[in-house]
Short mmCIF file of C-alpha atoms and ligand atoms in Angstrom, two decimals:
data_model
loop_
_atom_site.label_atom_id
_atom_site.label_comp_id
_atom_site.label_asym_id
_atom_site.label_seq_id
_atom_site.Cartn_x
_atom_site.Cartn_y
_atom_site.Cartn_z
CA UNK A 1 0.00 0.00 0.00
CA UNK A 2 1.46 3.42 -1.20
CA UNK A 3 -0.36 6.56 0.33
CA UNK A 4 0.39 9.78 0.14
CA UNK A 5 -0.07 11.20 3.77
CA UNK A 6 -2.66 8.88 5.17
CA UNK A 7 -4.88 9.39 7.61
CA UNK A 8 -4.47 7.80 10.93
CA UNK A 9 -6.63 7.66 14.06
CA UNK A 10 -5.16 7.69 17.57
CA UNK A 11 -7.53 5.72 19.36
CA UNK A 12 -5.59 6.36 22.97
CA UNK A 13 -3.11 7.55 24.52
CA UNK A 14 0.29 7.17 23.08
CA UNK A 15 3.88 8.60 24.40
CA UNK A 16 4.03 12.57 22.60
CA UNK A 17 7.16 10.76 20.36
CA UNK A 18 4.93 8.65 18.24
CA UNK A 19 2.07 11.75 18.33
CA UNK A 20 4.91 13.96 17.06
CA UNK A 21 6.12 11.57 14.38
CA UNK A 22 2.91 10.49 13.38
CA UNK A 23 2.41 14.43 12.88
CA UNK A 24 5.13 14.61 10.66
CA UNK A 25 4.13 12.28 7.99
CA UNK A 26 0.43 11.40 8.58
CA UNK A 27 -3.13 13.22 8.44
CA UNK A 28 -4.04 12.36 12.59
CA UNK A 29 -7.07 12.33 14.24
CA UNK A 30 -8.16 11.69 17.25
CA UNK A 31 -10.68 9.08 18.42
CA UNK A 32 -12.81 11.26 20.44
CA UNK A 33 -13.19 14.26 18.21
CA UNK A 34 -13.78 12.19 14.90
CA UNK A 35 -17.58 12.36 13.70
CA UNK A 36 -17.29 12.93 9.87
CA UNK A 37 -18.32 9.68 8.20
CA UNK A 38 -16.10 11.38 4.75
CA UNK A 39 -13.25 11.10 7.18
CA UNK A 40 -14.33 7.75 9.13
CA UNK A 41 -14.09 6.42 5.11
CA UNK A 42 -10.21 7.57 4.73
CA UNK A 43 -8.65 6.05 7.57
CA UNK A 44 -6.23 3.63 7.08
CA UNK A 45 -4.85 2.96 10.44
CA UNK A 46 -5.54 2.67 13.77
CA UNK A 47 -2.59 3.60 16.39
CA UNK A 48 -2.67 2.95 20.31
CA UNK A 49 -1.01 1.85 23.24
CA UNK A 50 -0.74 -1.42 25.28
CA UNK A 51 -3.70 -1.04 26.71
CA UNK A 52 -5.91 0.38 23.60
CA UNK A 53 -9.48 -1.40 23.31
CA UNK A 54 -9.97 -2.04 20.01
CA UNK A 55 -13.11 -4.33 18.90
CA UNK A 56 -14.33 -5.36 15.91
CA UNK A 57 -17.51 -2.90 16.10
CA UNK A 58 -14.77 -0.06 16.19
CA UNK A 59 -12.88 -1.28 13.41
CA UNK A 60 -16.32 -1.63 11.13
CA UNK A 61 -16.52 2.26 11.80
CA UNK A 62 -13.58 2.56 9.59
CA UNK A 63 -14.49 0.39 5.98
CA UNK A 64 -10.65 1.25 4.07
CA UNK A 65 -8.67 0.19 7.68
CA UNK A 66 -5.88 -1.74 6.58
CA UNK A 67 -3.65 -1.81 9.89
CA UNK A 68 -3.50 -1.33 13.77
CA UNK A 69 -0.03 -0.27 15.09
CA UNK A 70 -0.09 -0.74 18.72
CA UNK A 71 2.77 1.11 21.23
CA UNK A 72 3.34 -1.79 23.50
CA UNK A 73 4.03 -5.21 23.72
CA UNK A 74 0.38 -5.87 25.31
CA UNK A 75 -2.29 -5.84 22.87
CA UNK A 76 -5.25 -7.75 24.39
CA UNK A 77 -7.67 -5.13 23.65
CA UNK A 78 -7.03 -5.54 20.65
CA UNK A 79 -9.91 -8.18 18.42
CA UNK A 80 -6.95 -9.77 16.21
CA UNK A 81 -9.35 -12.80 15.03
CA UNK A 82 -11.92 -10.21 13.54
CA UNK A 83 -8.27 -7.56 12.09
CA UNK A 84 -7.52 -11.19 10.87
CA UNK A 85 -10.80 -11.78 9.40
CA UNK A 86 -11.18 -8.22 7.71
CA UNK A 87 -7.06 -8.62 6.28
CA UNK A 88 -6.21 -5.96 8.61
CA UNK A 89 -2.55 -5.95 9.94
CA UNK A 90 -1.68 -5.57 13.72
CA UNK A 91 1.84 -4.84 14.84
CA UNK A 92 2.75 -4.36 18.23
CA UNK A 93 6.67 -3.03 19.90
CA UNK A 94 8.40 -6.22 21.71
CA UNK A 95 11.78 -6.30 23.41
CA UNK A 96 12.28 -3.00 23.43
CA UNK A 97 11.39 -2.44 26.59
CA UNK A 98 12.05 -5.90 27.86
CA UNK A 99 14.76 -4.21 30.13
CA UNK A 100 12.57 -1.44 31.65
CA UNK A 101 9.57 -4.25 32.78
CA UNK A 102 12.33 -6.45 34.24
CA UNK A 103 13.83 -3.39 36.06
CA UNK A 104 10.79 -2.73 37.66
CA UNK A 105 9.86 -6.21 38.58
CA UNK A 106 13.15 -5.51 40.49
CA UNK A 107 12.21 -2.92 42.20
CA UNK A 108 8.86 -3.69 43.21
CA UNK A 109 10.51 -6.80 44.47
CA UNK A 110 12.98 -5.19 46.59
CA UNK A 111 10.29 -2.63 47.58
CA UNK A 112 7.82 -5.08 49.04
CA UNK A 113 10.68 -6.82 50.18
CA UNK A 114 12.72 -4.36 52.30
CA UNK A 115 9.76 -2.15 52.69
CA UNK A 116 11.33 0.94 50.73
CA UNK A 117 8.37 2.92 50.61
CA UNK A 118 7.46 2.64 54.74
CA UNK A 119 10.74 3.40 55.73
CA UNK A 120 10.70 6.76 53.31
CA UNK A 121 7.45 7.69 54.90
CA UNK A 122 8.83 6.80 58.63
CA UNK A 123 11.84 8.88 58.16
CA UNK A 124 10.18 11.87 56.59
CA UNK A 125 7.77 11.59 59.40
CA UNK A 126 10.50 11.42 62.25
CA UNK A 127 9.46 8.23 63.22
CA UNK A 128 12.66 7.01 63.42
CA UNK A 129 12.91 9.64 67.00
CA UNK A 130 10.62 7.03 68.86
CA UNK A 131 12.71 3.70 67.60
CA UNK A 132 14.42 1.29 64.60
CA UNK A 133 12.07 0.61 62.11
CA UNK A 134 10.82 -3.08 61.58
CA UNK A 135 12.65 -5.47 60.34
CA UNK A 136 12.29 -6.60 56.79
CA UNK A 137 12.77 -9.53 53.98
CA UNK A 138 15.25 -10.79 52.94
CA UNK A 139 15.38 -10.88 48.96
CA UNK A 140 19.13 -12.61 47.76
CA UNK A 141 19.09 -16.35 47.79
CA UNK A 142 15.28 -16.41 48.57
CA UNK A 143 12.84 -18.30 46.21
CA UNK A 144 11.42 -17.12 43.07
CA UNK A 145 8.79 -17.95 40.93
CA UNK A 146 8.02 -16.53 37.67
CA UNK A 147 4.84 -16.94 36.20
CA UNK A 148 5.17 -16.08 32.88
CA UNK A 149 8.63 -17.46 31.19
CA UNK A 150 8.83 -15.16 27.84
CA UNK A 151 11.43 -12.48 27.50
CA UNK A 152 10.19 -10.27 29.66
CA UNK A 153 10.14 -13.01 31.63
CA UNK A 154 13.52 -14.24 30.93
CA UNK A 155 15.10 -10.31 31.78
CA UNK A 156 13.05 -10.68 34.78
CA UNK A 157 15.17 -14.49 35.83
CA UNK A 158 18.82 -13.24 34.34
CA UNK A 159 18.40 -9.92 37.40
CA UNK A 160 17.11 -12.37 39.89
CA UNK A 161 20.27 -15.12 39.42
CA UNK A 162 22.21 -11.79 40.01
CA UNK A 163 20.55 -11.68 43.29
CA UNK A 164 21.52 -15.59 44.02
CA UNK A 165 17.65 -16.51 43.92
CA UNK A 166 16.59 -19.86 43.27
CA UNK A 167 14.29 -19.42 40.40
CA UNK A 168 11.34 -21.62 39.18
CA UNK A 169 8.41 -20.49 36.71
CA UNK A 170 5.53 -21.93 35.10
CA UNK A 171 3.66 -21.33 31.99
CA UNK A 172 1.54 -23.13 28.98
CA UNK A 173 4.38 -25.43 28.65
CA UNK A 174 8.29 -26.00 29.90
CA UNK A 175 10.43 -24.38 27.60
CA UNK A 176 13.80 -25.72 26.19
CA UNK A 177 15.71 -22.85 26.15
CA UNK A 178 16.10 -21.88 29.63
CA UNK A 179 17.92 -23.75 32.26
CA UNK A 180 14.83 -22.71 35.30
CA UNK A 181 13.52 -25.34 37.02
CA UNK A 182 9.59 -26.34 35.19
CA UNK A 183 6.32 -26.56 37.50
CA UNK A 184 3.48 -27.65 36.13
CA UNK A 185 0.91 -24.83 37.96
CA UNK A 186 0.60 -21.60 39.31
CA UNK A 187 -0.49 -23.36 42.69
CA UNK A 188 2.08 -25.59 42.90
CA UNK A 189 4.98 -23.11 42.11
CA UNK A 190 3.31 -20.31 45.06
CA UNK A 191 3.50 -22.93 47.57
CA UNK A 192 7.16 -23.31 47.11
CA UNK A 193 8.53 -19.75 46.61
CA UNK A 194 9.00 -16.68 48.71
CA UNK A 195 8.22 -14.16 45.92
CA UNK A 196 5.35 -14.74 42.68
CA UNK A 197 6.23 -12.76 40.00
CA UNK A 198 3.11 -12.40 36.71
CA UNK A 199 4.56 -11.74 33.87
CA UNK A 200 2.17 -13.61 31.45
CA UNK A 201 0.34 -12.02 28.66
CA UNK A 202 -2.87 -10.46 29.16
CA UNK A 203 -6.46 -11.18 27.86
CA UNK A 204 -8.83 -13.95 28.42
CA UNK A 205 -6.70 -17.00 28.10
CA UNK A 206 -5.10 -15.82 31.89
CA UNK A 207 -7.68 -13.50 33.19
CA UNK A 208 -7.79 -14.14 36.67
CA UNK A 209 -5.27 -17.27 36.46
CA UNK A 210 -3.44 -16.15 39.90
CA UNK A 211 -6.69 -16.42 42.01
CA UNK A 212 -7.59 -17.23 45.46
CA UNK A 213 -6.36 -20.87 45.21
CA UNK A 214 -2.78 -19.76 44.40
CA UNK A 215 -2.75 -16.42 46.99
CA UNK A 216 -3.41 -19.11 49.68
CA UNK A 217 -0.81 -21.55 48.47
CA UNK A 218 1.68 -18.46 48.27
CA UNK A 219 1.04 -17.86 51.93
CA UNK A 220 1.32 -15.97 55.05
CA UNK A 221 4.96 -15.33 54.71
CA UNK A 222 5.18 -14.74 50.54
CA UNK A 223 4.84 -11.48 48.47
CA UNK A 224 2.95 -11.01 44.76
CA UNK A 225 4.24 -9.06 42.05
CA UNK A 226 2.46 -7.94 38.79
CA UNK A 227 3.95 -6.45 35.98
CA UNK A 228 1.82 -7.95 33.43
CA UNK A 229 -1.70 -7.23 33.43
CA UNK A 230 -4.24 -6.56 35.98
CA UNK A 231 -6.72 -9.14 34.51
CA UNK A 232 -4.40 -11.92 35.59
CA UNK A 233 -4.96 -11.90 39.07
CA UNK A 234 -8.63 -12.03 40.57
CA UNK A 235 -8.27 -8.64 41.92
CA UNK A 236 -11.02 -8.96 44.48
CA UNK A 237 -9.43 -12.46 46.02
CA UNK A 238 -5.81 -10.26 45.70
CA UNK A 239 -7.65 -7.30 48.23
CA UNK A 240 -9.01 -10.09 50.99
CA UNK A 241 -5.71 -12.02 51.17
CA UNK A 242 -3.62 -8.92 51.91
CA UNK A 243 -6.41 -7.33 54.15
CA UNK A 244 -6.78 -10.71 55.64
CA UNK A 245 -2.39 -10.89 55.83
CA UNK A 246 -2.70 -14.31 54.11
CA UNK A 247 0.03 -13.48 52.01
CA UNK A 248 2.55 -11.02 53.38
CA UNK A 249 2.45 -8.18 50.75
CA UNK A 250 2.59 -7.14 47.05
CA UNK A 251 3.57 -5.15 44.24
CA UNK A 252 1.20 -4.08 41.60
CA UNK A 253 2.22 -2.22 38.71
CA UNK A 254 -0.75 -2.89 36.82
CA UNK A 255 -4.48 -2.85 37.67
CA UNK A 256 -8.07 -4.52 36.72
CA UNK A 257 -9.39 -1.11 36.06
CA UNK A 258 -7.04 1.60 35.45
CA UNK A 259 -6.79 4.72 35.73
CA UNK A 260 -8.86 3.32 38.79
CA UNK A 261 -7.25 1.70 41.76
CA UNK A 262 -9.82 0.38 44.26
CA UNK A 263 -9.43 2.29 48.19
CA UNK A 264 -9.70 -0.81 49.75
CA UNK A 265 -6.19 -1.72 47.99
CA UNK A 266 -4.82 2.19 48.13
CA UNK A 267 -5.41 2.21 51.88
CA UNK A 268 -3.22 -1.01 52.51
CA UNK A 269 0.28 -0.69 54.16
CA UNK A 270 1.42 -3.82 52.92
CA UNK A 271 1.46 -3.36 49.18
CA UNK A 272 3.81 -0.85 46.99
CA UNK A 273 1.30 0.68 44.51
CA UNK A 274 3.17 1.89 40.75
CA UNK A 275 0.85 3.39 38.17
CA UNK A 276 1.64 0.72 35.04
CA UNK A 277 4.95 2.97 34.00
CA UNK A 278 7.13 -0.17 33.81
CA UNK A 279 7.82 0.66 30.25
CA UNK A 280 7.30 4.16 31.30
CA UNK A 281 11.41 5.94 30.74
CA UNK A 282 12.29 8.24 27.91
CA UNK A 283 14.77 6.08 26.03
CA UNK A 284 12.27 3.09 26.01
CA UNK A 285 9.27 4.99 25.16
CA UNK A 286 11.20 6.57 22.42
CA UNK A 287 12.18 3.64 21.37
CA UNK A 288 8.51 1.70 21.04
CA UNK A 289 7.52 4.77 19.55
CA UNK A 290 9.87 4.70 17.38
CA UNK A 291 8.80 0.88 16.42
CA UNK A 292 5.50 1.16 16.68
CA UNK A 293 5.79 4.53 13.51
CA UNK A 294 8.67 2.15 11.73
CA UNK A 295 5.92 -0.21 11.87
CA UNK A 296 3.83 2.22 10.13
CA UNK A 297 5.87 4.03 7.46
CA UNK A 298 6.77 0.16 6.25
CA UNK A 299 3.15 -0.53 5.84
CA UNK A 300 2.16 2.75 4.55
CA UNK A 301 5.11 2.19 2.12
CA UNK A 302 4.08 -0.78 0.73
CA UNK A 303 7.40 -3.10 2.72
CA UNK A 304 6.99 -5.72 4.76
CA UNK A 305 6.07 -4.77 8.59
CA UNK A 306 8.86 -5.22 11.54
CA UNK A 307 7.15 -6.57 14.39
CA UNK A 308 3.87 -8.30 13.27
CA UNK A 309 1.47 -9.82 16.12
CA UNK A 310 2.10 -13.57 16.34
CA UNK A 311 -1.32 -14.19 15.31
CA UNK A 312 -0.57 -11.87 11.92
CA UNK A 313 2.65 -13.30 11.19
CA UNK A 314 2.85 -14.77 7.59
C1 8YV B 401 2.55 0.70 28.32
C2 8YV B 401 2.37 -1.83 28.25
O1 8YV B 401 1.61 0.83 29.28
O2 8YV B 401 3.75 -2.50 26.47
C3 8YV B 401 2.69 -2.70 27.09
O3 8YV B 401 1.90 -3.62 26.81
O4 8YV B 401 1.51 -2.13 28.99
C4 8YV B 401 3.21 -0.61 28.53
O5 8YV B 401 4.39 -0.69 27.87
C5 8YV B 401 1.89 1.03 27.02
O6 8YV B 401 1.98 0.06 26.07
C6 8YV B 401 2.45 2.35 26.51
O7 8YV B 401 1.70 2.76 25.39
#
């Protein structure tokens, strides 16, 4: 497909790189303010982030799309069977920010861990004059497991063996290229680690796969972490175990609901709360913006796209 400036719809909210470059080369509109049917009849792509909610209603509003460029590695709002059906392309931005997720996972992990956040709040509020603070986890040579073994995943493991931890995982199926220990369930991997890390992909083949069965097998004395999507862990059972203490804290980067984050959970002093910005750096949202507009000017220019969807890969 050759086009002379086509016209593009932003259908959320995208890092101001891509808006920029899309700006540059591209007639852009945006979702909310488009209403002429002339226009609806031009558009030849769709462009979001990782959490864009595209369906196939939407994309019927739009009779010449041809592709969806997505600016994330997360696209389960996005209908790919019915892109698929109508020949519609969908690309999305992998492993470039594989580094900044596993960094995070880090961090939350040492947060929830050693209590970061607490002890920044007791020192600011001279707490410290009326004693030591608590004492805290532990996090080298303790037990992880990762659920979710893909190369986020995999970033995730190669930080935690720098830590000494003795790292397990589970997922669809034991995979041949890394040398972690296999378990065959979510359930039967909490009860044996200290720390549960989600890292799956979102969407309806794991919403809600870390639920109350596997929070109780994790246990009084182990911590959650999610840095994949909030629709893999049964939210509600998530807020009664750590109200209830029967696990011993978490670290949520991502959220069933979001922009909204549920005051039962906001009000709890034993989770670290991060507003899904684990991708969320200059140089790596440059660079998925970057992708996700390469991704773009290759299909607009009639060249084979860079990073297809698995499901749209020839
Ligand atoms: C961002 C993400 O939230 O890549 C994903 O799937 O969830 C994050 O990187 C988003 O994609 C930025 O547009």
């Amino acid at each position: 497909m050759t086009l002379a400036r086509a016209e593009v719809v932003v259908t959320s909210r995208i890092p101001p790189f891509l808006m920029s470059g899309l700006q540059e080369k591209y007639v852009v509109h945006e979702r909310e303010h488009i209403r002429d049917p002339q226009v609806l009849g031009r558009v030849k792509a769709l462009v979001g982030g990782g959490e864009a909610k595209i369906d196939a209603g939407y994309m019927a509003l739009f009779p010449a799309l041809q592709m969806i460029s997505i600016c994330g590695v997360g696209y389960d709002g996005i209908d790919v069977a019915a892109a698929k059906k109508r020949g519609i392309m969908v690309t999305h931005t992998p492993d470039v920010l594989n580094d900044d997720v596993a960094d995070l996972a880090l961090g939350l992990l040492l947060a929830v861990a050693r209590k970061i956040p607490a002890a920044d709040r007791f020192t600011r509020n001279a707490d410290w004059l009326d004693g030591p603070f608590q004492l805290t986890r532990k996090l080298t040579g303790a037990k992880l497991g990762m659920v979710g073994m893909g190369r986020i995943g995999q970033a995730i493991a190669k930080r935690a063996s720098a830590f000494d931890m003795d790292i397990a995982y589970t997922s669809r199926n034991p995979r041949s290229d890394v040398n972690y220990r296999y378990v065959a369930t979510p359930t039967a991997l909490a009860a044996e680690v200290d720390f549960l890390v989600i890292i799956t992909p979102g969407g309806a083949g794991t919403k809600n796969l870390i639920n109350a069965e596997v929070l109780k097998a994790l246990g009084p004395q182990g911590f959650l972490v999610n840095v994949a999507r909030g629709s893999v862990v049964d939210q509600a059972a998530l807020i009664e175990a750590l109200q209830k203490k029967m696990i011993a804290g978490a670290g949520l980067d991502v959220f069933v609901d979001e922009p909204n984050v549920p005051a039962e959970l906001r009000k709890l002093d034993n989770v670290v709360l991060t507003p899904h910005i684990a991708s969320g750096t200059v140089e790596t949202r440059k660079a998925m913006s970057a992708l996700a507009l390469a991704n773009l000017d290759a299909f607009t220019g009639g060249q084979p796209v860079l990073t297809p969807v698995p499901e749209c890969r020839a």
